Short mmCIF file of C-alpha atoms in Angstrom, two decimals:
data_model
loop_
_atom_site.label_atom_id
_atom_site.label_comp_id
_atom_site.label_asym_id
_atom_site.label_seq_id
_atom_site.Cartn_x
_atom_site.Cartn_y
_atom_site.Cartn_z
CA MET A 1 -52.60 31.29 114.53
CA LEU A 2 -48.89 31.10 113.23
CA GLN A 3 -46.47 30.39 116.02
CA TYR A 4 -44.41 33.31 116.24
CA ALA A 5 -40.69 33.51 117.90
CA GLU A 6 -39.61 36.96 119.18
CA THR A 7 -36.59 38.35 117.38
CA PRO A 8 -33.58 40.31 118.04
CA ILE A 9 -31.81 43.67 116.90
CA GLN A 10 -28.22 42.81 115.65
CA GLU A 11 -25.93 45.45 115.57
CA ILE A 12 -23.25 45.48 112.75
CA HIS A 13 -19.59 45.67 113.22
CA ASP A 14 -17.62 47.11 110.26
CA VAL A 15 -14.97 49.11 109.07
CA VAL A 16 -17.20 51.01 106.35
CA LEU A 17 -19.57 51.73 109.09
CA LYS A 18 -16.90 53.31 111.24
CA GLN A 19 -15.42 55.50 108.93
CA ALA A 20 -19.06 56.73 107.81
CA GLY A 21 -19.78 57.51 111.52
CA VAL A 22 -22.91 55.38 111.60
CA ARG A 23 -24.89 52.77 113.14
CA LEU A 24 -26.27 49.80 111.56
CA LEU A 25 -28.70 47.93 112.99
CA ILE A 26 -30.83 44.97 111.98
CA LYS A 27 -34.12 43.52 113.20
CA ARG A 28 -33.97 39.64 112.62
CA GLU A 29 -37.28 39.20 111.50
CA ASP A 30 -36.29 36.12 109.89
CA LEU A 31 -35.90 34.26 112.66
CA ASN A 32 -39.98 34.92 113.86
CA HIS A 33 -40.46 31.21 112.01
CA SER A 34 -39.21 28.56 110.61
CA LEU A 35 -40.92 28.86 107.26
CA VAL A 36 -43.26 31.97 107.29
CA SER A 37 -40.43 34.24 108.08
CA GLY A 38 -39.92 37.74 108.11
CA ASN A 39 -42.76 40.49 106.75
CA LYS A 40 -44.62 37.09 105.20
CA TRP A 41 -45.58 36.22 108.97
CA TRP A 42 -47.16 40.01 109.22
CA LYS A 43 -48.43 40.26 105.91
CA LEU A 44 -50.51 36.72 106.11
CA LYS A 45 -51.39 37.45 109.62
CA TYR A 46 -54.89 39.02 109.26
CA ASN A 47 -55.68 37.57 105.77
CA LEU A 48 -55.26 33.83 107.40
CA MET A 49 -57.75 34.98 110.51
CA ASP A 50 -59.65 36.55 108.12
CA ALA A 51 -60.30 33.13 106.29
CA SER A 52 -60.67 31.64 109.21
CA GLU A 53 -63.38 33.58 110.29
CA LYS A 54 -65.47 33.22 107.30
CA LYS A 55 -64.79 29.57 107.04
CA LEU A 56 -63.05 29.43 103.50
CA ASN A 57 -61.01 26.05 103.59
CA THR A 58 -59.01 27.41 100.63
CA LEU A 59 -56.36 29.55 100.07
CA ILE A 60 -55.63 31.18 96.42
CA THR A 61 -52.91 33.35 95.49
CA TYR A 62 -50.38 34.18 93.02
CA GLY A 63 -46.47 34.30 92.13
CA GLY A 64 -43.57 34.10 90.21
CA ALA A 65 -41.63 30.72 90.24
CA TYR A 66 -39.12 32.02 93.07
CA SER A 67 -41.57 33.76 95.23
CA ASN A 68 -41.20 34.15 98.88
CA HIS A 69 -44.93 34.85 98.93
CA ILE A 70 -46.24 31.41 97.50
CA PHE A 71 -43.15 29.51 99.76
CA SER A 72 -44.46 30.84 102.74
CA THR A 73 -48.74 30.94 101.74
CA ALA A 74 -47.92 27.15 101.28
CA ALA A 75 -46.49 26.36 104.61
CA ALA A 76 -48.72 28.34 106.60
CA ALA A 77 -51.50 26.83 104.89
CA ALA A 78 -50.24 23.20 106.06
CA GLU A 79 -49.79 24.49 109.61
CA LEU A 80 -52.84 25.89 110.08
CA GLY A 81 -54.81 23.07 107.81
CA PHE A 82 -56.02 25.03 104.91
CA LYS A 83 -55.98 23.87 101.57
CA SER A 84 -53.78 25.94 99.07
CA VAL A 85 -53.62 26.89 95.35
CA GLY A 86 -50.62 29.06 93.59
CA ILE A 87 -51.17 30.29 90.59
CA ILE A 88 -47.85 30.35 88.92
CA ARG A 89 -46.22 32.93 86.27
CA GLY A 90 -44.60 31.42 83.79
CA GLU A 91 -44.56 28.09 81.96
CA LYS A 92 -43.91 24.71 84.38
CA VAL A 93 -40.34 23.61 83.87
CA LEU A 94 -39.55 20.39 85.29
CA PRO A 95 -38.00 19.31 87.46
CA LEU A 96 -39.24 22.12 89.62
CA ASN A 97 -37.46 24.31 91.14
CA PRO A 98 -36.77 24.38 95.24
CA THR A 99 -39.45 26.80 95.49
CA LEU A 100 -42.32 25.30 93.74
CA ALA A 101 -41.12 21.64 94.74
CA PHE A 102 -41.60 22.76 98.41
CA ALA A 103 -44.95 24.77 98.07
CA ARG A 104 -46.09 21.28 96.27
CA LYS A 105 -44.35 19.27 99.39
CA MET A 106 -46.67 21.61 101.77
CA GLY A 107 -49.98 20.40 99.85
CA MET A 108 -49.95 23.43 97.58
CA MET A 109 -51.89 22.72 93.92
CA LEU A 110 -49.50 24.31 91.05
CA HIS A 111 -51.63 26.21 88.00
CA HIS A 112 -48.79 27.55 85.66
CA ILE A 113 -49.73 30.51 83.23
CA PRO A 114 -48.09 31.77 80.28
CA ARG A 115 -46.72 35.45 81.56
CA ASP A 116 -48.99 37.20 78.88
CA ALA A 117 -51.93 35.37 80.74
CA TYR A 118 -50.61 36.11 83.84
CA ARG A 119 -51.47 39.92 83.68
CA THR A 120 -55.08 39.34 83.47
CA LYS A 121 -55.10 36.76 86.45
CA SER A 122 -57.87 38.42 88.24
CA ALA A 123 -60.50 37.35 85.96
CA SER A 124 -58.48 33.68 85.63
CA SER A 125 -60.91 31.11 84.37
CA ILE A 126 -58.44 28.80 86.82
CA LEU A 127 -60.83 30.65 89.84
CA GLN A 128 -63.49 29.17 88.63
CA LYS A 129 -62.69 25.65 89.19
CA PHE A 130 -62.72 26.42 93.06
CA GLU A 131 -65.59 27.01 95.58
CA ASN A 132 -65.02 28.67 99.10
CA PHE A 133 -61.96 29.83 98.71
CA TYR A 134 -60.06 32.77 100.04
CA LEU A 135 -58.14 35.01 97.43
CA ILE A 136 -54.80 36.63 98.49
CA PRO A 137 -53.03 39.19 96.39
CA GLU A 138 -49.62 38.53 94.50
CA GLY A 139 -47.26 39.12 97.31
CA GLY A 140 -49.77 39.24 99.87
CA SER A 141 -50.07 42.77 99.53
CA ASN A 142 -53.72 44.49 100.57
CA SER A 143 -55.05 46.25 103.64
CA LEU A 144 -54.64 43.48 105.87
CA ALA A 145 -51.14 42.93 104.97
CA VAL A 146 -50.50 46.21 105.56
CA LYS A 147 -52.59 46.22 109.22
CA GLY A 148 -49.99 43.52 109.94
CA ILE A 149 -46.78 45.10 108.77
CA CYS A 150 -48.45 48.48 110.81
CA GLU A 151 -48.62 46.52 113.81
CA PHE A 152 -45.05 44.88 113.51
CA ALA A 153 -43.54 48.80 112.94
CA ARG A 154 -45.20 49.56 116.50
CA THR A 155 -43.04 47.10 118.21
CA LEU A 156 -39.76 48.78 116.85
CA ASP A 157 -38.87 50.92 120.05
CA ILE A 158 -35.32 51.22 119.58
CA SER A 159 -33.78 54.43 118.61
CA TYR A 160 -33.01 55.20 115.14
CA GLU A 161 -33.21 57.99 112.48
CA TYR A 162 -33.75 55.86 109.11
CA LEU A 163 -35.52 52.61 108.88
CA CYS A 164 -34.60 50.69 105.62
CA CYS A 165 -36.57 47.17 104.05
CA ALA A 166 -36.67 45.61 100.27
CA VAL A 167 -39.64 46.08 98.56
CA GLY A 168 -41.52 43.85 96.14
CA THR A 169 -45.32 44.86 95.31
CA GLY A 170 -44.93 47.66 98.43
CA GLY A 171 -47.26 46.21 101.23
CA THR A 172 -44.54 46.26 103.65
CA LEU A 173 -43.40 49.71 102.89
CA ALA A 174 -46.89 51.19 103.29
CA GLY A 175 -47.58 49.33 106.36
CA LEU A 176 -44.39 50.80 108.06
CA ILE A 177 -45.11 53.97 106.91
CA GLU A 178 -48.53 53.89 108.61
CA GLY A 179 -46.48 52.38 112.03
CA ILE A 180 -43.55 54.42 112.58
CA PRO A 181 -43.30 58.03 113.62
CA SER A 182 -43.38 60.75 110.45
CA GLU A 183 -40.29 62.29 112.04
CA LYS A 184 -38.11 59.11 110.46
CA ARG A 185 -37.38 58.37 107.36
CA ILE A 186 -38.01 55.36 105.58
CA ILE A 187 -36.28 53.87 102.47
CA GLY A 188 -37.07 50.78 99.91
CA PHE A 189 -35.24 49.19 98.20
CA PRO A 190 -37.09 47.71 95.34
CA THR A 191 -36.24 44.43 93.85
CA LEU A 192 -38.04 45.07 90.36
CA LYS A 193 -36.01 46.75 87.43
CA GLY A 194 -38.52 49.28 85.70
CA ALA A 195 -40.70 49.46 89.05
CA ASP A 196 -41.26 53.28 88.63
CA TYR A 197 -45.03 52.42 89.23
CA LEU A 198 -44.33 51.28 93.07
CA GLY A 199 -44.82 54.61 94.39
CA ASP A 200 -48.43 55.05 93.37
CA GLU A 201 -49.05 51.41 94.40
CA ILE A 202 -47.86 52.01 97.70
CA ARG A 203 -50.14 54.95 97.99
CA LYS A 204 -52.87 52.99 96.87
CA LEU A 205 -52.46 50.72 99.68
CA SER A 206 -51.93 53.45 102.50
CA GLU A 207 -53.75 56.63 102.52
CA ILE A 208 -51.40 58.03 104.91
CA SER A 209 -48.23 57.43 102.54
CA ARG A 210 -50.19 60.13 100.16
CA HIS A 211 -49.95 62.91 102.83
CA ARG A 212 -45.97 61.83 103.94
CA THR A 213 -42.99 62.77 102.46
CA ASN A 214 -40.74 60.59 104.99
CA TRP A 215 -40.43 57.83 102.41
CA GLU A 216 -38.55 57.27 99.27
CA LEU A 217 -37.51 54.31 97.17
CA ALA A 218 -34.07 53.82 95.83
CA HIS A 219 -34.52 52.64 92.65
CA ASN A 220 -31.15 51.72 91.30
CA TYR A 221 -30.19 48.32 93.39
CA HIS A 222 -32.32 45.50 91.39
CA PHE A 223 -29.02 44.20 90.32
CA GLY A 224 -30.88 42.87 87.18
CA GLY A 225 -34.19 42.63 88.04
CA TYR A 226 -36.67 40.34 90.04
CA ALA A 227 -34.72 37.27 90.91
CA LYS A 228 -31.78 37.92 89.43
CA SER A 229 -28.54 38.35 90.63
CA THR A 230 -24.67 39.73 89.63
CA PRO A 231 -21.43 38.18 90.58
CA ASP A 232 -20.78 41.45 92.67
CA LEU A 233 -23.79 40.44 94.48
CA GLU A 234 -23.12 37.15 95.07
CA LYS A 235 -20.06 38.13 96.70
CA PHE A 236 -21.36 40.51 98.80
CA ILE A 237 -23.60 38.05 100.18
CA GLU A 238 -21.31 35.19 100.98
CA ARG A 239 -19.03 38.48 102.83
CA PHE A 240 -21.60 39.43 104.85
CA LYS A 241 -22.68 36.02 105.91
CA ALA A 242 -18.82 35.14 106.29
CA THR A 243 -18.34 38.41 108.71
CA HIS A 244 -21.42 38.68 110.60
CA ASN A 245 -23.06 35.11 110.17
CA ILE A 246 -26.09 36.56 109.14
CA PRO A 247 -27.38 34.97 105.95
CA LEU A 248 -29.21 37.19 102.96
CA GLU A 249 -30.91 36.06 99.74
CA PHE A 250 -30.37 37.65 96.01
CA VAL A 251 -34.03 38.22 95.55
CA TYR A 252 -34.89 40.78 98.07
CA THR A 253 -32.49 41.04 101.22
CA GLY A 254 -28.96 40.84 99.98
CA LYS A 255 -30.17 43.80 97.49
CA MET A 256 -31.35 45.78 100.11
CA MET A 257 -27.81 45.38 102.13
CA ALA A 258 -26.04 45.98 99.33
CA GLY A 259 -27.82 49.17 98.66
CA ILE A 260 -27.52 50.19 102.21
CA TYR A 261 -23.70 49.75 102.19
CA HIS A 262 -23.13 51.94 99.00
CA LEU A 263 -25.44 54.71 100.26
CA ILE A 264 -23.26 54.61 103.28
CA SER A 265 -20.26 54.36 100.89
CA SER A 266 -21.14 57.34 99.24
CA GLY A 267 -22.12 59.74 102.45
CA TYR A 268 -25.57 59.28 102.25
CA PHE A 269 -26.19 59.32 105.61
CA PRO A 270 -25.42 61.81 108.15
CA ARG A 271 -22.68 61.19 111.01
CA GLY A 272 -24.08 60.01 113.99
CA ALA A 273 -27.20 58.25 112.07
CA THR A 274 -28.51 55.52 113.12
CA ILE A 275 -29.84 52.54 110.50
CA LEU A 276 -32.11 50.26 111.21
CA ALA A 277 -32.38 47.47 108.42
CA ILE A 278 -35.50 45.21 108.31
CA HIS A 279 -34.33 41.38 107.52
CA SER A 280 -37.37 40.27 105.96
CA GLY A 281 -36.56 36.68 106.03
CA GLY A 282 -36.88 34.75 102.48
CA ILE A 283 -34.16 32.16 103.01
CA GLN A 284 -35.72 29.46 101.63
CA ILE A 285 -35.02 25.58 102.36
CA GLY A 286 -33.01 24.38 99.38
CA ARG A 287 -32.84 27.45 97.78
#
């Protein structure tokens, strides 16, 4: 089993929050593991257990060139003694970026495929080259990932009205919907541009989400799309780190936190509300 460190909940003190009359708390899951951090620890937990129980010694998964999932799967495989293979979206570019260089350092075998071929990755001929492997979907989002996130959600015993998280493939939000009481509101912040399909993906991952109306997706905070940024977002991340000593990154958590601040400033949250944001990690080495 992967090592896990207990993580704190940190309150943010800021003039913006004071003026709006709301509290903002951050669950620091970025501190739960040095390399397999945040939601990736929980999403991989039961997948890794399943692979071990089935005695499948090679983990194969998919992701983009800056994928936290690729980074974390490579690190988890190295820690637990699995072999690992990453099927990477896009042509190979040298030198490798820090994410892929780290994955290769951890022993992950990288296969780059063009973006158009990546769309048919489930039938990729690459899989035929391997035996005795365990396939983990892109972003790690499957029923076992939802189970892990649901387990995490049930540890959140602090008082709050709104729960916020970044959204990539939807597995984390699906698990949170299943794991927290229905009277609490959940806001997901998609990091992809044009991700209107995500609602359907979340409903596929979680039957409970089909019957609950306490969750929503805030689509306006992608800052140009996956792994893209803007000068304003970079300034926000730098200012947040300098003020609160909490690192964010531009792919997921920076966009979520910038979105939360915008909603607060816009009066979205009622006075007296407590917002709990999940820091889902992703502070990769070298990024």
